[in-house]
Amino acid sequence: MTQDELKQAVAQAAADYVAEKAPAGAIIGVGTGSTANFFIDALAPLKDRYRGAVASSEATRKRLEGHGIPVLDLNEVEHIPVYVDGADEVDAGLNMIKGGGGALTREKIVAAVADIFVCIADGSKLVDTMGKFPLPVEVIPMARAHVARQLAKLGGKPVLREDFVTDNGNLILDVHGLAITDPKGLEAQINQIVGVVTNGLFAVRPANLLLLGTADGVRRIG
Ligand code: 5RP
């Protein structure tokens, strides 16, 4: 199977899971990226069952609306039973690195509201120790150099993502060379740096369920 076929398989499994777990009229949280895009496509045929979705990025909002799925402002929503999103890396504890698409802040906000976080990923994303994928950190533009110096003190090599501005008008530093043995601790530590908006570690609030695409089918972990 190709990587896209694996992504499609987990996206369909997630749409089936949502149909099982989310009551009719529910609002679904939707992530960002190529795997999340397949999920949006799988959700579309069931759209009349749901009231709508909350989007974790402008790109996701556009794709949802393209399918005729109403997109709600998170401030108008009290309850999201399920949030479905991809990951750049995920470990056996269902901690993740996210933000390869730069949507980490809105993803973390929607995930914080959701009861259940379902991570959908092809098998290549499952790792023993996270950090091979550079950790994205969203920063306020005037704090870029300060935050970069502090991240270097933690042992990483921060690289400014070229020609990229987040949906929130900020910059991304991609931090190379971290071996993340304490994801929760590092997530908290990076959040303490003044000027950091969010970092791409999702460990304080990990996924509840991982749907992993493999050649043998979709594995459920968690
Ligand atoms: C976007 C993300 C994505 O979930 C992550 O980058 C995975 O993307 P893809 O499904 O395209 O591999 O965090 O900010």
mmCIF file of C-alpha atoms and ligand atoms in Angstrom:
data_model
loop_
_atom_site.group_PDB
_atom_site.id
_atom_site.type_symbol
_atom_site.label_atom_id
_atom_site.label_comp_id
_atom_site.label_asym_id
_atom_site.label_seq_id
_atom_site.Cartn_x
_atom_site.Cartn_y
_atom_site.Cartn_z
ATOM 1 C CA MET A 1 0.000 0.000 0.000
ATOM 2 C CA THR A 2 1.185 3.538 -0.672
ATOM 3 C CA GLN A 3 1.500 6.078 2.129
ATOM 4 C CA ASP A 4 -1.601 7.846 0.802
ATOM 5 C CA GLU A 5 -3.572 4.588 0.857
ATOM 6 C CA LEU A 6 -2.517 4.037 4.489
ATOM 7 C CA LYS A 7 -3.616 7.583 5.330
ATOM 8 C CA GLN A 8 -6.932 7.027 3.567
ATOM 9 C CA ALA A 9 -7.501 3.793 5.496
ATOM 10 C CA VAL A 10 -6.957 5.450 8.895
ATOM 11 C CA ALA A 11 -9.066 8.427 7.857
ATOM 12 C CA GLN A 12 -11.978 6.113 7.015
ATOM 13 C CA ALA A 13 -11.470 4.221 10.298
ATOM 14 C CA ALA A 14 -11.619 7.560 12.138
ATOM 15 C CA ALA A 15 -14.838 8.570 10.348
ATOM 16 C CA ASP A 16 -16.348 5.207 11.386
ATOM 17 C CA TYR A 17 -15.152 5.748 14.972
ATOM 18 C CA VAL A 18 -16.689 9.229 15.055
ATOM 19 C CA ALA A 19 -19.989 7.876 13.730
ATOM 20 C CA GLU A 20 -19.958 5.373 16.602
ATOM 21 C CA LYS A 21 -18.892 7.761 19.401
ATOM 22 C CA ALA A 22 -20.345 11.157 18.518
ATOM 23 C CA PRO A 23 -24.102 11.584 18.920
ATOM 24 C CA ALA A 24 -26.227 12.933 16.074
ATOM 25 C CA GLY A 25 -26.023 16.744 16.050
ATOM 26 C CA ALA A 26 -22.502 16.761 17.537
ATOM 27 C CA ILE A 27 -19.730 19.138 16.564
ATOM 28 C CA ILE A 28 -16.535 17.412 15.412
ATOM 29 C CA GLY A 29 -13.017 18.798 15.890
ATOM 30 C CA VAL A 30 -10.931 18.551 12.740
ATOM 31 C CA GLY A 31 -7.138 18.724 12.453
ATOM 32 C CA THR A 32 -4.799 19.858 9.717
ATOM 33 C CA GLY A 33 -2.567 18.166 7.161
ATOM 34 C CA SER A 34 -2.744 15.533 4.448
ATOM 35 C CA THR A 35 -4.096 12.779 6.735
ATOM 36 C CA ALA A 36 -6.682 15.141 8.227
ATOM 37 C CA ASN A 37 -7.672 16.082 4.665
ATOM 38 C CA PHE A 38 -8.492 12.441 3.949
ATOM 39 C CA PHE A 39 -10.541 12.438 7.170
ATOM 40 C CA ILE A 40 -12.515 15.472 5.979
ATOM 41 C CA ASP A 41 -13.250 13.664 2.726
ATOM 42 C CA ALA A 42 -14.403 10.576 4.672
ATOM 43 C CA LEU A 43 -16.573 12.735 6.950
ATOM 44 C CA ALA A 44 -18.328 14.471 4.059
ATOM 45 C CA PRO A 45 -20.845 11.704 3.208
ATOM 46 C CA LEU A 46 -21.990 11.745 6.875
ATOM 47 C CA LYS A 47 -22.226 15.519 7.135
ATOM 48 C CA ASP A 48 -25.999 15.653 7.688
ATOM 49 C CA ARG A 49 -25.538 13.625 10.856
ATOM 50 C CA TYR A 50 -23.466 16.383 12.516
ATOM 51 C CA ARG A 51 -24.156 20.031 13.338
ATOM 52 C CA GLY A 52 -20.782 20.972 11.953
ATOM 53 C CA ALA A 53 -17.080 21.112 12.708
ATOM 54 C CA VAL A 54 -14.478 23.249 14.421
ATOM 55 C CA ALA A 55 -11.408 23.719 12.211
ATOM 56 C CA SER A 56 -7.821 23.832 13.467
ATOM 57 C CA SER A 57 -6.614 25.975 10.553
ATOM 58 C CA GLU A 58 -7.769 28.157 7.698
ATOM 59 C CA ALA A 59 -6.830 25.395 5.233
ATOM 60 C CA THR A 60 -9.053 22.927 7.075
ATOM 61 C CA ARG A 61 -11.878 25.479 7.289
ATOM 62 C CA LYS A 62 -11.749 25.896 3.502
ATOM 63 C CA ARG A 63 -11.756 22.159 2.832
ATOM 64 C CA LEU A 64 -14.666 21.561 5.225
ATOM 65 C CA GLU A 65 -16.662 24.380 3.646
ATOM 66 C CA GLY A 66 -15.814 23.008 0.202
ATOM 67 C CA HIS A 67 -17.676 19.851 1.234
ATOM 68 C CA GLY A 68 -20.606 21.905 2.557
ATOM 69 C CA ILE A 69 -19.769 21.114 6.195
ATOM 70 C CA PRO A 70 -20.644 24.113 8.431
ATOM 71 C CA VAL A 71 -17.632 25.467 10.354
ATOM 72 C CA LEU A 72 -18.299 26.914 13.798
ATOM 73 C CA ASP A 73 -16.278 29.395 15.843
ATOM 74 C CA LEU A 74 -14.830 27.572 18.862
ATOM 75 C CA ASN A 75 -16.082 30.372 21.118
ATOM 76 C CA GLU A 76 -19.643 29.383 20.231
ATOM 77 C CA VAL A 77 -19.049 25.716 21.064
ATOM 78 C CA GLU A 78 -19.113 24.098 24.489
ATOM 79 C CA HIS A 79 -18.657 20.467 23.668
ATOM 80 C CA ILE A 80 -16.562 18.585 21.124
ATOM 81 C CA PRO A 81 -16.869 14.826 21.710
ATOM 82 C CA VAL A 82 -14.082 13.849 19.299
ATOM 83 C CA TYR A 83 -11.105 15.624 17.707
ATOM 84 C CA VAL A 84 -9.312 13.861 14.830
ATOM 85 C CA ASP A 85 -5.866 14.919 13.670
ATOM 86 C CA GLY A 86 -2.600 13.628 12.243
ATOM 87 C CA ALA A 87 0.880 13.780 13.769
ATOM 88 C CA ASP A 88 4.472 14.112 12.646
ATOM 89 C CA GLU A 89 5.666 11.622 15.275
ATOM 90 C CA VAL A 90 3.839 9.611 17.909
ATOM 91 C CA ASP A 91 5.259 7.354 20.616
ATOM 92 C CA ALA A 92 3.841 4.337 22.415
ATOM 93 C CA GLY A 93 2.462 6.594 25.170
ATOM 94 C CA LEU A 94 0.490 8.470 22.469
ATOM 95 C CA ASN A 95 2.578 11.615 22.994
ATOM 96 C CA MET A 96 3.014 13.437 19.704
ATOM 97 C CA ILE A 97 5.033 15.979 17.808
ATOM 98 C CA LYS A 98 2.707 18.092 15.686
ATOM 99 C CA GLY A 99 2.984 21.296 13.721
ATOM 100 C CA GLY A 100 4.637 20.156 10.526
ATOM 101 C CA GLY A 101 1.874 22.122 8.810
ATOM 102 C CA GLY A 102 2.292 25.036 11.216
ATOM 103 C CA ALA A 103 -1.177 24.736 12.757
ATOM 104 C CA LEU A 104 -0.008 23.572 16.187
ATOM 105 C CA THR A 105 -1.546 26.355 18.269
ATOM 106 C CA ARG A 106 -5.075 26.025 16.948
ATOM 107 C CA GLU A 107 -4.701 22.246 16.993
ATOM 108 C CA LYS A 108 -3.744 22.322 20.658
ATOM 109 C CA ILE A 109 -6.654 24.628 21.486
ATOM 110 C CA VAL A 110 -9.262 22.446 19.773
ATOM 111 C CA ALA A 111 -7.693 19.326 21.316
ATOM 112 C CA ALA A 112 -7.960 20.925 24.772
ATOM 113 C CA VAL A 113 -11.718 21.281 24.365
ATOM 114 C CA ALA A 114 -12.314 17.788 22.977
ATOM 115 C CA ASP A 115 -13.240 14.781 25.109
ATOM 116 C CA ILE A 116 -11.384 12.287 22.897
ATOM 117 C CA PHE A 117 -8.330 12.949 20.707
ATOM 118 C CA VAL A 118 -7.985 10.421 17.897
ATOM 119 C CA CYS A 119 -4.581 10.499 16.213
ATOM 120 C CA ILE A 120 -4.526 9.147 12.659
ATOM 121 C CA ALA A 121 -1.189 8.296 11.101
ATOM 122 C CA ASP A 122 0.558 5.963 8.721
ATOM 123 C CA GLY A 123 2.947 3.480 10.323
ATOM 124 C CA SER A 124 6.049 5.574 9.611
ATOM 125 C CA LYS A 125 5.007 8.081 12.293
ATOM 126 C CA LEU A 126 5.309 5.662 15.231
ATOM 127 C CA VAL A 127 8.709 6.097 16.941
ATOM 128 C CA ASP A 128 10.440 4.891 20.106
ATOM 129 C CA THR A 129 11.812 8.318 21.034
ATOM 130 C CA MET A 130 10.534 11.535 19.512
ATOM 131 C CA GLY A 131 12.817 14.244 18.177
ATOM 132 C CA LYS A 132 14.029 13.059 14.802
ATOM 133 C CA PHE A 133 11.284 15.230 13.335
ATOM 134 C CA PRO A 134 12.253 18.834 14.187
ATOM 135 C CA LEU A 135 10.019 20.197 16.953
ATOM 136 C CA PRO A 136 7.947 23.173 15.730
ATOM 137 C CA VAL A 137 7.677 26.126 18.115
ATOM 138 C CA GLU A 138 5.360 29.053 17.297
ATOM 139 C CA VAL A 139 6.850 32.370 18.421
ATOM 140 C CA ILE A 140 5.814 36.020 18.542
ATOM 141 C CA PRO A 141 7.903 37.669 15.775
ATOM 142 C CA MET A 142 9.738 40.175 18.046
ATOM 143 C CA ALA A 143 10.816 37.308 20.349
ATOM 144 C CA ARG A 144 12.292 35.123 17.591
ATOM 145 C CA ALA A 145 15.980 35.641 18.441
ATOM 146 C CA HIS A 146 15.438 35.453 22.206
ATOM 147 C CA VAL A 147 13.444 32.233 21.936
ATOM 148 C CA ALA A 148 16.031 30.745 19.553
ATOM 149 C CA ARG A 149 18.814 31.413 22.093
ATOM 150 C CA GLN A 150 16.817 29.769 24.888
ATOM 151 C CA LEU A 151 16.023 26.736 22.727
ATOM 152 C CA ALA A 152 19.723 26.356 21.917
ATOM 153 C CA LYS A 153 20.417 26.254 25.671
ATOM 154 C CA LEU A 154 18.083 23.232 25.853
ATOM 155 C CA GLY A 155 20.347 21.449 23.367
ATOM 156 C CA GLY A 156 18.381 22.003 20.185
ATOM 157 C CA LYS A 157 19.241 23.735 16.932
ATOM 158 C CA PRO A 158 16.365 26.097 16.079
ATOM 159 C CA VAL A 159 15.869 26.934 12.409
ATOM 160 C CA LEU A 160 13.447 29.626 11.277
ATOM 161 C CA ARG A 161 10.822 28.195 8.901
ATOM 162 C CA GLU A 162 11.398 30.200 5.709
ATOM 163 C CA ASP A 163 8.599 32.232 4.122
ATOM 164 C CA PHE A 164 6.033 31.002 6.601
ATOM 165 C CA VAL A 165 3.568 32.902 8.787
ATOM 166 C CA THR A 166 1.033 31.028 10.927
ATOM 167 C CA ASP A 167 -2.719 31.625 10.806
ATOM 168 C CA ASN A 168 -2.112 33.665 13.974
ATOM 169 C CA GLY A 169 0.463 35.954 12.329
ATOM 170 C CA ASN A 170 3.477 34.388 14.069
ATOM 171 C CA LEU A 171 6.693 32.579 13.086
ATOM 172 C CA ILE A 172 7.808 28.966 13.468
ATOM 173 C CA LEU A 173 11.186 27.813 14.766
ATOM 174 C CA ASP A 174 11.824 24.151 13.892
ATOM 175 C CA VAL A 175 14.105 22.703 16.567
ATOM 176 C CA HIS A 176 16.481 19.999 15.311
ATOM 177 C CA GLY A 177 18.558 17.566 17.318
ATOM 178 C CA LEU A 178 16.395 17.018 20.392
ATOM 179 C CA ALA A 179 16.122 13.498 21.828
ATOM 180 C CA ILE A 180 12.857 13.835 23.686
ATOM 181 C CA THR A 181 13.036 11.473 26.643
ATOM 182 C CA ASP A 182 10.688 13.525 28.864
ATOM 183 C CA PRO A 183 7.986 14.879 26.521
ATOM 184 C CA LYS A 184 5.757 16.303 29.258
ATOM 185 C CA GLY A 185 8.672 18.013 31.022
ATOM 186 C CA LEU A 186 10.060 19.471 27.798
ATOM 187 C CA GLU A 187 6.621 20.686 26.695
ATOM 188 C CA ALA A 188 6.242 22.571 29.982
ATOM 189 C CA GLN A 189 9.822 23.887 29.886
ATOM 190 C CA ILE A 190 9.502 25.332 26.376
ATOM 191 C CA ASN A 191 6.153 26.911 27.250
ATOM 192 C CA GLN A 192 7.960 28.857 30.008
ATOM 193 C CA ILE A 193 10.124 30.749 27.496
ATOM 194 C CA VAL A 194 8.754 34.264 27.104
ATOM 195 C CA GLY A 195 7.644 34.809 23.513
ATOM 196 C CA VAL A 196 6.661 31.199 22.863
ATOM 197 C CA VAL A 197 3.035 30.862 21.835
ATOM 198 C CA THR A 198 2.917 27.060 21.686
ATOM 199 C CA ASN A 199 5.269 24.176 21.071
ATOM 200 C CA GLY A 200 4.436 21.124 19.010
ATOM 201 C CA LEU A 201 4.726 18.602 21.831
ATOM 202 C CA PHE A 202 1.345 17.144 22.672
ATOM 203 C CA ALA A 203 2.215 15.267 25.869
ATOM 204 C CA VAL A 204 0.370 17.127 28.625
ATOM 205 C CA ARG A 205 -2.714 16.270 26.565
ATOM 206 C CA PRO A 206 -1.711 13.233 24.491
ATOM 207 C CA ALA A 207 -4.004 11.341 22.129
ATOM 208 C CA ASN A 208 -6.513 8.931 23.621
ATOM 209 C CA LEU A 209 -6.506 6.623 20.634
ATOM 210 C CA LEU A 210 -4.051 6.055 17.780
ATOM 211 C CA LEU A 211 -5.310 4.618 14.503
ATOM 212 C CA LEU A 212 -2.153 3.504 12.755
ATOM 213 C CA GLY A 213 -2.087 2.503 9.098
ATOM 214 C CA THR A 214 -0.014 -0.617 8.422
ATOM 215 C CA ALA A 215 0.249 -3.113 5.579
ATOM 216 C CA ASP A 216 -1.749 -5.538 7.769
ATOM 217 C CA GLY A 217 -4.594 -3.080 8.308
ATOM 218 C CA VAL A 218 -5.476 -0.330 10.768
ATOM 219 C CA ARG A 219 -4.004 -0.953 14.231
ATOM 220 C CA ARG A 220 -5.837 0.536 17.215
ATOM 221 C CA ILE A 221 -3.527 1.620 20.051
ATOM 222 C CA GLY A 222 -4.942 3.063 23.271
HETATM 223 C C1 5RP B 1 -0.153 20.198 11.101
HETATM 224 C C2 5RP B 1 0.065 18.923 11.826
HETATM 225 C C3 5RP B 1 -0.187 17.658 11.066
HETATM 226 O O1 5RP B 1 -1.087 16.891 11.780
HETATM 227 C C4 5RP B 1 1.097 16.918 10.908
HETATM 228 O O2 5RP B 1 2.041 17.771 10.282
HETATM 229 C C5 5RP B 1 0.918 15.644 10.069
HETATM 230 O O3 5RP B 1 0.628 15.988 8.756
HETATM 231 P P1 5RP B 1 0.396 14.895 7.636
HETATM 232 O O4 5RP B 1 -0.888 14.220 7.955
HETATM 233 O O5 5RP B 1 0.329 15.709 6.357
HETATM 234 O O6 5RP B 1 1.569 13.964 7.647
HETATM 235 O O7 5RP B 1 0.416 18.868 12.965
HETATM 236 O O8 5RP B 1 0.209 21.292 11.880
#
